[in-house]
mmCIF file of C-alpha atoms in Angstrom:
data_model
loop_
_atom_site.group_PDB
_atom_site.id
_atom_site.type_symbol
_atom_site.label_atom_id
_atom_site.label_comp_id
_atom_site.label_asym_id
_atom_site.label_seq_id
_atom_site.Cartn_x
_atom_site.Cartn_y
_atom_site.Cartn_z
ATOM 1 C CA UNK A 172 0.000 0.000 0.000
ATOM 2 C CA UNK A 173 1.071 3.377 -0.820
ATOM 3 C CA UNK A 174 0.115 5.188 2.228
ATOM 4 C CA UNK A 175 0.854 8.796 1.592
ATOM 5 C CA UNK A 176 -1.865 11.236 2.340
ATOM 6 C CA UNK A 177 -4.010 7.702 3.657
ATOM 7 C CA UNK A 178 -5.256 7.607 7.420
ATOM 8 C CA UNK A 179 -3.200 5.709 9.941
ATOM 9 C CA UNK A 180 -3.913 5.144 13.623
ATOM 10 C CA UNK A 181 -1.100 4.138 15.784
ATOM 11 C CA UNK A 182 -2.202 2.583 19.692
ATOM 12 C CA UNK A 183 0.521 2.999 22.899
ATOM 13 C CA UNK A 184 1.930 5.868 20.277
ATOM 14 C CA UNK A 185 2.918 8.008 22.806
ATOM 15 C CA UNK A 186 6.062 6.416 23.767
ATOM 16 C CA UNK A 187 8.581 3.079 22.677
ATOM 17 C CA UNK A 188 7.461 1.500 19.949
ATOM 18 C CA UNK A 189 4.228 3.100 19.086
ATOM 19 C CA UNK A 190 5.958 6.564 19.182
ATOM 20 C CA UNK A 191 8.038 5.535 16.542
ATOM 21 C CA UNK A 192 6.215 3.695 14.558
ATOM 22 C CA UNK A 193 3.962 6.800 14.537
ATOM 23 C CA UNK A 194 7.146 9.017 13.326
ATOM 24 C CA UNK A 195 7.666 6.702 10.805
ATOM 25 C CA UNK A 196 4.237 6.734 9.083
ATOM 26 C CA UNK A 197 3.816 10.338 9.529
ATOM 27 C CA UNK A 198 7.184 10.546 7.703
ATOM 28 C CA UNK A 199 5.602 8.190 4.871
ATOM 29 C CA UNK A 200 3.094 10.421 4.392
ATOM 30 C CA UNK A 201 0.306 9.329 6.134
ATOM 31 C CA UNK A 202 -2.077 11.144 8.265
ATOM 32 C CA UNK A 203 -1.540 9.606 11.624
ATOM 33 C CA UNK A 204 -4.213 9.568 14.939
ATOM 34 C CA UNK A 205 -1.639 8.791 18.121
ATOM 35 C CA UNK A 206 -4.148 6.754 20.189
ATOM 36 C CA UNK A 207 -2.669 6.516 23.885
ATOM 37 C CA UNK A 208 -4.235 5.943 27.302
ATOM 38 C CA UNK A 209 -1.949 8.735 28.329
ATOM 39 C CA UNK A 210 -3.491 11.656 26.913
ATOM 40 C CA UNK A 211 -0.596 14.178 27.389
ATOM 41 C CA UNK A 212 2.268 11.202 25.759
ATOM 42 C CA UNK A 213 -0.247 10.956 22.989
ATOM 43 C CA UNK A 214 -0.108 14.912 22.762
ATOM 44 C CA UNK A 215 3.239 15.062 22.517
ATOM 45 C CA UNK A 216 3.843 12.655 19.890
ATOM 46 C CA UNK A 217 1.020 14.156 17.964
ATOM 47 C CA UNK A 218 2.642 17.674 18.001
ATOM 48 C CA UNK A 219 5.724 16.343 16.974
ATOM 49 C CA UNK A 220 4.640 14.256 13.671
ATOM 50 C CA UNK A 221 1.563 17.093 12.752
ATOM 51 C CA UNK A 222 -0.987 14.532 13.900
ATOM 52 C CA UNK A 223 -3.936 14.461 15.965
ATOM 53 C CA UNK A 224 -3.809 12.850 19.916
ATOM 54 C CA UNK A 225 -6.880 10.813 21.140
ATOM 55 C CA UNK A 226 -7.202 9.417 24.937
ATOM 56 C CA UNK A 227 -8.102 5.817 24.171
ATOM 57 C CA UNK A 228 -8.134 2.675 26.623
ATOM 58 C CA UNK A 229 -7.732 -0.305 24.103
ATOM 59 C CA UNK A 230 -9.647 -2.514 25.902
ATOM 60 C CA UNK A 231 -13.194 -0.716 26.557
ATOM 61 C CA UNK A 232 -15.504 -1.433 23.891
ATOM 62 C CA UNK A 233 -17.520 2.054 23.501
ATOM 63 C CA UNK A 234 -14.231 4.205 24.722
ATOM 64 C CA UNK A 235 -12.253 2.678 21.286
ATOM 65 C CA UNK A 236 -15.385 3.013 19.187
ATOM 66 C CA UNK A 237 -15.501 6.927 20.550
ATOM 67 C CA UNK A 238 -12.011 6.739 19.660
ATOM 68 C CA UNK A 239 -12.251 5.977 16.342
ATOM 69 C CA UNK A 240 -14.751 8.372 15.523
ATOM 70 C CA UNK A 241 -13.109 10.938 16.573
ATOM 71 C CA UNK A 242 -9.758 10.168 14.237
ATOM 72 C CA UNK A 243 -12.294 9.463 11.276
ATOM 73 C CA UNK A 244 -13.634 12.764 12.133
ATOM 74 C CA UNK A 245 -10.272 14.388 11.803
ATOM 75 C CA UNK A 246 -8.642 12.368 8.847
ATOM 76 C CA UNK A 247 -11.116 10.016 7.385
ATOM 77 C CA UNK A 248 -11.655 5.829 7.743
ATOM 78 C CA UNK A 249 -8.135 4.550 8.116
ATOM 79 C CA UNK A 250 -6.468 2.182 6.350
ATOM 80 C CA UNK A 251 -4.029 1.328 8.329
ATOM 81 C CA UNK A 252 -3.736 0.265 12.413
ATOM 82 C CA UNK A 253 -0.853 -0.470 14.374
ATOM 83 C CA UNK A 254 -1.577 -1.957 17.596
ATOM 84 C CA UNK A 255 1.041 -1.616 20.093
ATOM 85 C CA UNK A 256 -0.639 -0.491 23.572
ATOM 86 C CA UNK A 257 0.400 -3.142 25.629
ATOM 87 C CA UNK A 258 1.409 -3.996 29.350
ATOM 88 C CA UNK A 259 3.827 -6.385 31.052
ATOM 89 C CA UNK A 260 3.912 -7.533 34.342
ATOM 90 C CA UNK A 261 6.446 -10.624 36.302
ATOM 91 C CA UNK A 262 4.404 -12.277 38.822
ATOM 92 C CA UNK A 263 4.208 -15.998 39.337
ATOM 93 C CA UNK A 264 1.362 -18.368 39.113
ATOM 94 C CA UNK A 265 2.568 -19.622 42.655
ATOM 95 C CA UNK A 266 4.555 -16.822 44.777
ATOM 96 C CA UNK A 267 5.277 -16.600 48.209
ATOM 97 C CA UNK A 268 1.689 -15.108 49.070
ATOM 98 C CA UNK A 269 -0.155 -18.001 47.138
ATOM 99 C CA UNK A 270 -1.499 -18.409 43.961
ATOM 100 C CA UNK A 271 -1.299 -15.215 41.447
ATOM 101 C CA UNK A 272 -4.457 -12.787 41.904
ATOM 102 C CA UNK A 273 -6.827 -13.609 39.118
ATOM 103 C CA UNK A 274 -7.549 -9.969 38.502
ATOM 104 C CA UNK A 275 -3.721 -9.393 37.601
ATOM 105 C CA UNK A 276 -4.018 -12.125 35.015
ATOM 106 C CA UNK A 277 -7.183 -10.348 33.650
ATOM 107 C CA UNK A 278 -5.534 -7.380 33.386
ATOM 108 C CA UNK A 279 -2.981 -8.167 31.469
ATOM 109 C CA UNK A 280 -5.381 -10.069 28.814
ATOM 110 C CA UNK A 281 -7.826 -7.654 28.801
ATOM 111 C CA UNK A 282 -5.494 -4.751 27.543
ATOM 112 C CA UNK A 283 -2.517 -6.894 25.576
ATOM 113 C CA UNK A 284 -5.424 -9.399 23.795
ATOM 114 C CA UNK A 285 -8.826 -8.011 23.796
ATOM 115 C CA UNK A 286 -7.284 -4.688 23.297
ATOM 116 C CA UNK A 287 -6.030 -5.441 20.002
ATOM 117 C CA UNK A 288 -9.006 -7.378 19.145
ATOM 118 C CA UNK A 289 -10.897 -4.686 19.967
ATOM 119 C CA UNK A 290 -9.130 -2.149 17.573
ATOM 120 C CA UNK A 291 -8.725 -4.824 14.408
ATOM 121 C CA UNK A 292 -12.880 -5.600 14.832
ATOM 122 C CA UNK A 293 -13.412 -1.583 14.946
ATOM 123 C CA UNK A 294 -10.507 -0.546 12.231
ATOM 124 C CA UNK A 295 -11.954 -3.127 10.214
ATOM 125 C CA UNK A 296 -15.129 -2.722 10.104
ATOM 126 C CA UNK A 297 -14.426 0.850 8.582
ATOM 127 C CA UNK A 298 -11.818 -0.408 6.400
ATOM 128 C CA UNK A 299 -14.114 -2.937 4.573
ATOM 129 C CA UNK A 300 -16.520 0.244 3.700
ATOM 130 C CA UNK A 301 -13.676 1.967 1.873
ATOM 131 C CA UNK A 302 -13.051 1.855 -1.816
ATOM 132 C CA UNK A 303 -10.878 -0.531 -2.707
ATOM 133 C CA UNK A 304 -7.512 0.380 -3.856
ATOM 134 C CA UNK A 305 -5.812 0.225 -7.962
ATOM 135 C CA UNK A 306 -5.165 -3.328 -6.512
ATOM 136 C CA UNK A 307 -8.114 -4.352 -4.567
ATOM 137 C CA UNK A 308 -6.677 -3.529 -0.879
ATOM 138 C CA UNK A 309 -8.598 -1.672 1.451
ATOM 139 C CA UNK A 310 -6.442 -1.736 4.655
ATOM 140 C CA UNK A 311 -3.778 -3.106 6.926
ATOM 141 C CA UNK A 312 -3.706 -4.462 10.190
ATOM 142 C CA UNK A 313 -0.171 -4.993 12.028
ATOM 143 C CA UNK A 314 -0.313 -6.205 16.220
ATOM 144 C CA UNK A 315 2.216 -6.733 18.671
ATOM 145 C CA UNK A 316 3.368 -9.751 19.757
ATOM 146 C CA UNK A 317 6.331 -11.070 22.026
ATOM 147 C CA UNK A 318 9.382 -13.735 21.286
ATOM 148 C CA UNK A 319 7.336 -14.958 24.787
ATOM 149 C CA UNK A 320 4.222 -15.812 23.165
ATOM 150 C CA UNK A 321 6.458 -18.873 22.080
ATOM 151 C CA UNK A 322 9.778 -19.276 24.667
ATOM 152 C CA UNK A 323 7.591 -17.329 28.208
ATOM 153 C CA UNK A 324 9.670 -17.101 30.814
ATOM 154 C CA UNK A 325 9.461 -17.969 34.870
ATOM 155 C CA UNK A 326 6.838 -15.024 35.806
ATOM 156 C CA UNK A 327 5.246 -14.037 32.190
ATOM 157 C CA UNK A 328 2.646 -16.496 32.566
ATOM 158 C CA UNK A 329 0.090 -13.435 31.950
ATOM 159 C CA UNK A 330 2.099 -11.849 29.107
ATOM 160 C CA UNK A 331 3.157 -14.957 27.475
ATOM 161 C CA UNK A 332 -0.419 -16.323 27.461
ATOM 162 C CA UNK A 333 -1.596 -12.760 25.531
ATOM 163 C CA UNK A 334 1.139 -12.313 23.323
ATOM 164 C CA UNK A 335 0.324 -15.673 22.367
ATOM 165 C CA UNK A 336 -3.288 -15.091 21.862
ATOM 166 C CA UNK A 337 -2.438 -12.244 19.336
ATOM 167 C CA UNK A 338 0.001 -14.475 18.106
ATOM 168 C CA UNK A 339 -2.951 -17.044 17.247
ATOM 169 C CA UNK A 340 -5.107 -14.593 15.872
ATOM 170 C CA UNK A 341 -3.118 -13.013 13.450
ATOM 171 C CA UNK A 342 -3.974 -16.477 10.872
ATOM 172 C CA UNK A 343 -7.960 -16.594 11.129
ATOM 173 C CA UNK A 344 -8.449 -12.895 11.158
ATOM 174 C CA UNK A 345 -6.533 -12.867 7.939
ATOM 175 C CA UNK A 346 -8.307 -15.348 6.071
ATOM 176 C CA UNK A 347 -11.550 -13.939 7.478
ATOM 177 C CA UNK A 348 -10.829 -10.062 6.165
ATOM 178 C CA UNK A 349 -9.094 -11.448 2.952
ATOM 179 C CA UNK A 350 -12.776 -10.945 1.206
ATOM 180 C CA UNK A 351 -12.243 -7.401 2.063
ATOM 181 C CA UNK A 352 -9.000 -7.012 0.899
ATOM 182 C CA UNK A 353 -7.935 -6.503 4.474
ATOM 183 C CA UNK A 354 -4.332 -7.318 5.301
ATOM 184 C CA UNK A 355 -3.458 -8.574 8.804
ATOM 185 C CA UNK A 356 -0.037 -8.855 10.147
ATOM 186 C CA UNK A 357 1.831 -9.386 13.389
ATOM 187 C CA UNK A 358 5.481 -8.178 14.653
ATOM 188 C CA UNK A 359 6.937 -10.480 17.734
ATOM 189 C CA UNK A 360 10.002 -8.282 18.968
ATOM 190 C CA UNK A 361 12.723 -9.534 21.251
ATOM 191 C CA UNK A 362 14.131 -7.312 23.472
ATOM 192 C CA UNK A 363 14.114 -4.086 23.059
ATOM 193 C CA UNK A 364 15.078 -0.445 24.315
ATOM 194 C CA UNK A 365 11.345 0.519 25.497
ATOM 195 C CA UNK A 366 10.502 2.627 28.079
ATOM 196 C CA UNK A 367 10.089 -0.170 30.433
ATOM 197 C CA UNK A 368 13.436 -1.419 29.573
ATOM 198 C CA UNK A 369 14.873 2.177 30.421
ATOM 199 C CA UNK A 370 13.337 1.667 34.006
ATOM 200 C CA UNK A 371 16.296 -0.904 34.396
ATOM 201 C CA UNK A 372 19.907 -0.243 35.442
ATOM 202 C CA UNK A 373 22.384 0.244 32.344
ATOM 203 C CA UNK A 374 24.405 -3.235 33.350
ATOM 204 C CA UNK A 375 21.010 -4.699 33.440
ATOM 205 C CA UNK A 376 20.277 -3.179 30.013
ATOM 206 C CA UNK A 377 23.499 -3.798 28.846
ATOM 207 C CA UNK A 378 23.727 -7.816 30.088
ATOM 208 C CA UNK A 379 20.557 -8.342 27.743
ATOM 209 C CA UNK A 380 21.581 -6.529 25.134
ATOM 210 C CA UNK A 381 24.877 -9.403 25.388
ATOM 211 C CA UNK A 382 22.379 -11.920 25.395
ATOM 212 C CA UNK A 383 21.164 -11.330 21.596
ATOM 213 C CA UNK A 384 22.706 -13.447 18.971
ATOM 214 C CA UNK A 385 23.507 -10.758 16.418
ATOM 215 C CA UNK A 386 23.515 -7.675 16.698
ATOM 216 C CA UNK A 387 25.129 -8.052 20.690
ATOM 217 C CA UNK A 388 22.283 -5.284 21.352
ATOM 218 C CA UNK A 389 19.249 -4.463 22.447
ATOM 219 C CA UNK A 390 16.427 -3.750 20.208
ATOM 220 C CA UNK A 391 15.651 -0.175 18.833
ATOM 221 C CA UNK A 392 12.196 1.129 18.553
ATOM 222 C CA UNK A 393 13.117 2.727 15.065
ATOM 223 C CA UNK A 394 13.752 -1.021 13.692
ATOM 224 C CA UNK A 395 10.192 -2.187 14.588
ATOM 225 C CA UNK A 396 8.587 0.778 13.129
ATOM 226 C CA UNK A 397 10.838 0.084 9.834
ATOM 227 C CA UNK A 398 9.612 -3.380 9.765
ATOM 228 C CA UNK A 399 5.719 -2.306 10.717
ATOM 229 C CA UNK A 400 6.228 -0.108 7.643
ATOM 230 C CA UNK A 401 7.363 -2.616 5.780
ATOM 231 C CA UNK A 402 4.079 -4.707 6.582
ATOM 232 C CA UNK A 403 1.999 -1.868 5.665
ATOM 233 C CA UNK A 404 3.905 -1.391 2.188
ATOM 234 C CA UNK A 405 4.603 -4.834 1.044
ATOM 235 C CA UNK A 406 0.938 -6.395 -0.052
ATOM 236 C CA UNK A 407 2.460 -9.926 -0.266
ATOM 237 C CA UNK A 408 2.638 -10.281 3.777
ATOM 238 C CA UNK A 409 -0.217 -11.348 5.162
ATOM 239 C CA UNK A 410 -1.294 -13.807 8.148
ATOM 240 C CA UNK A 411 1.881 -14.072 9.310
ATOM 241 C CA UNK A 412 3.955 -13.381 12.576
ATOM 242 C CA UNK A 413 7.372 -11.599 11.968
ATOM 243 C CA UNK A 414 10.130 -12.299 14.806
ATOM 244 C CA UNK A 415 11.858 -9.518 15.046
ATOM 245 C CA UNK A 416 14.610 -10.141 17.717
ATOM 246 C CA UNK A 417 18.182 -10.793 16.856
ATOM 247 C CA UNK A 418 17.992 -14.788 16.715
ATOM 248 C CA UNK A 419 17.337 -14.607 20.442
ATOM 249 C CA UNK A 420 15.646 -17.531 22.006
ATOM 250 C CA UNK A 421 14.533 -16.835 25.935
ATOM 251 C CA UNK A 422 16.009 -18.995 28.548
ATOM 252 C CA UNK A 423 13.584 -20.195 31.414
ATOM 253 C CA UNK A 424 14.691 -17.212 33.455
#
């Protein structure tokens, strides 16, 4: 797809990877809506790239439909969605205080996995009233996965279990939106500099960064947002997850 002057909405685009996957559409061209839960990161990056901000919690129904609206209001249907509002937490299924709180499990699903549901059913179902492009492609879906939807370490139980999920999906929704000549794609990074990786202490940082195959780094946000580019440009990908991490494989811990 050439996306110049097309609509684009970016979730979690107010900071790591959603921030610069944002920058990287907007420099494309495209006309991009920084969704964020937090309203004044979402701002920011919006300012920056000549988009628009909207406050959006990924995994209420009616909040992401208001959502929408409002970046159709301001740009049009979009063509394009990049989900990458996500959450991570490390807490066992058996810890010293007993078995994990259900709610934190919930959580975790609720915003990681029926949060990107959530915006692929709603994106969709705008992209499928579009015209159809000169070659019969209405829109493009790219999620977030995890290298732990498939090697989860000791305490990602939660995260593991909904990075899989979108992991899982990305395969059915595609042949499902195929009639509408709706692409759907997902990116499983390793590790990478986020702002939840910044949180750590630089020999932390820099001891994972040793840990990756080639290149003996940690991830940069830039290189997902090339790839999630990529995906949007390149109509041959479709249904498939894209590890993006280095050759790393996770140990147990």
């Amino acid at each position: 797809m050439d996306i110049q002057g097309q609509a684009a909405i970016v979730t979690g685009g107010g900071s790591g990877l959603g921030a610069a996957t944002a920058r990287a559409l907007a420099a494309a061209g495209a006309k991009v809506a920084v969704f964020d839960i937090n309203a004044d990161a979402a701002s920011a990056i919006a300012h920056e790239i000549g988009g628009i901000a909207v406050r959006c919690d990924v995994s209420d129904g009616p909040g992401a439909a208001s959502a929408i609206a409002a970046a159709r209001e301001a740009h049009g249907a979009a063509r394009v969605l990049v989900n990458c509002a996500g959450i991570g937490t490390a807490k066992r299924i058996l810890g010293r205080d007993g078995p994990q709180p259900l709610e934190d499990f919930d959580r975790v699903l609720r915003v990681n996995l029926l949060g990107s549901f959530n915006m692929l059913r709603l994106a969709a179902a705008d992209m499928a009233a579009l015209d159809p492009l000169a070659d019969g492609e209405r829109g493009v879906i790219v999620s977030t996965a995890s290298v732990a939807a498939y090697e989860g370490q000791v305490g990602q139980a939660a995260y593991a279990a909904s990075k899989g999920g979108i992991a899982a999906l990305t395969l059915p929704a595609a042949r499902e939106l195929a009639q509408f000549g709706i692409r759907v794609m997902t990116i499983a990074p390793g590790l990478f500099l986020t702002p939840m990786m910044h949180t750590l202490p630089a020999e932390v940082q820099a001891s994972l960064g040793a840990s990756v195959p080639f290149p003996k780094r940690l991830g940069k946000p830039e290189e997902y947002a090339a790839l999630a580019l990529h995906c949007v440009q390149n109509a041959a990908l479709n249904g498939e997850v894209i590890r993006l991490d280095g050759a790393l494989r996770l140990p147990p811990r």
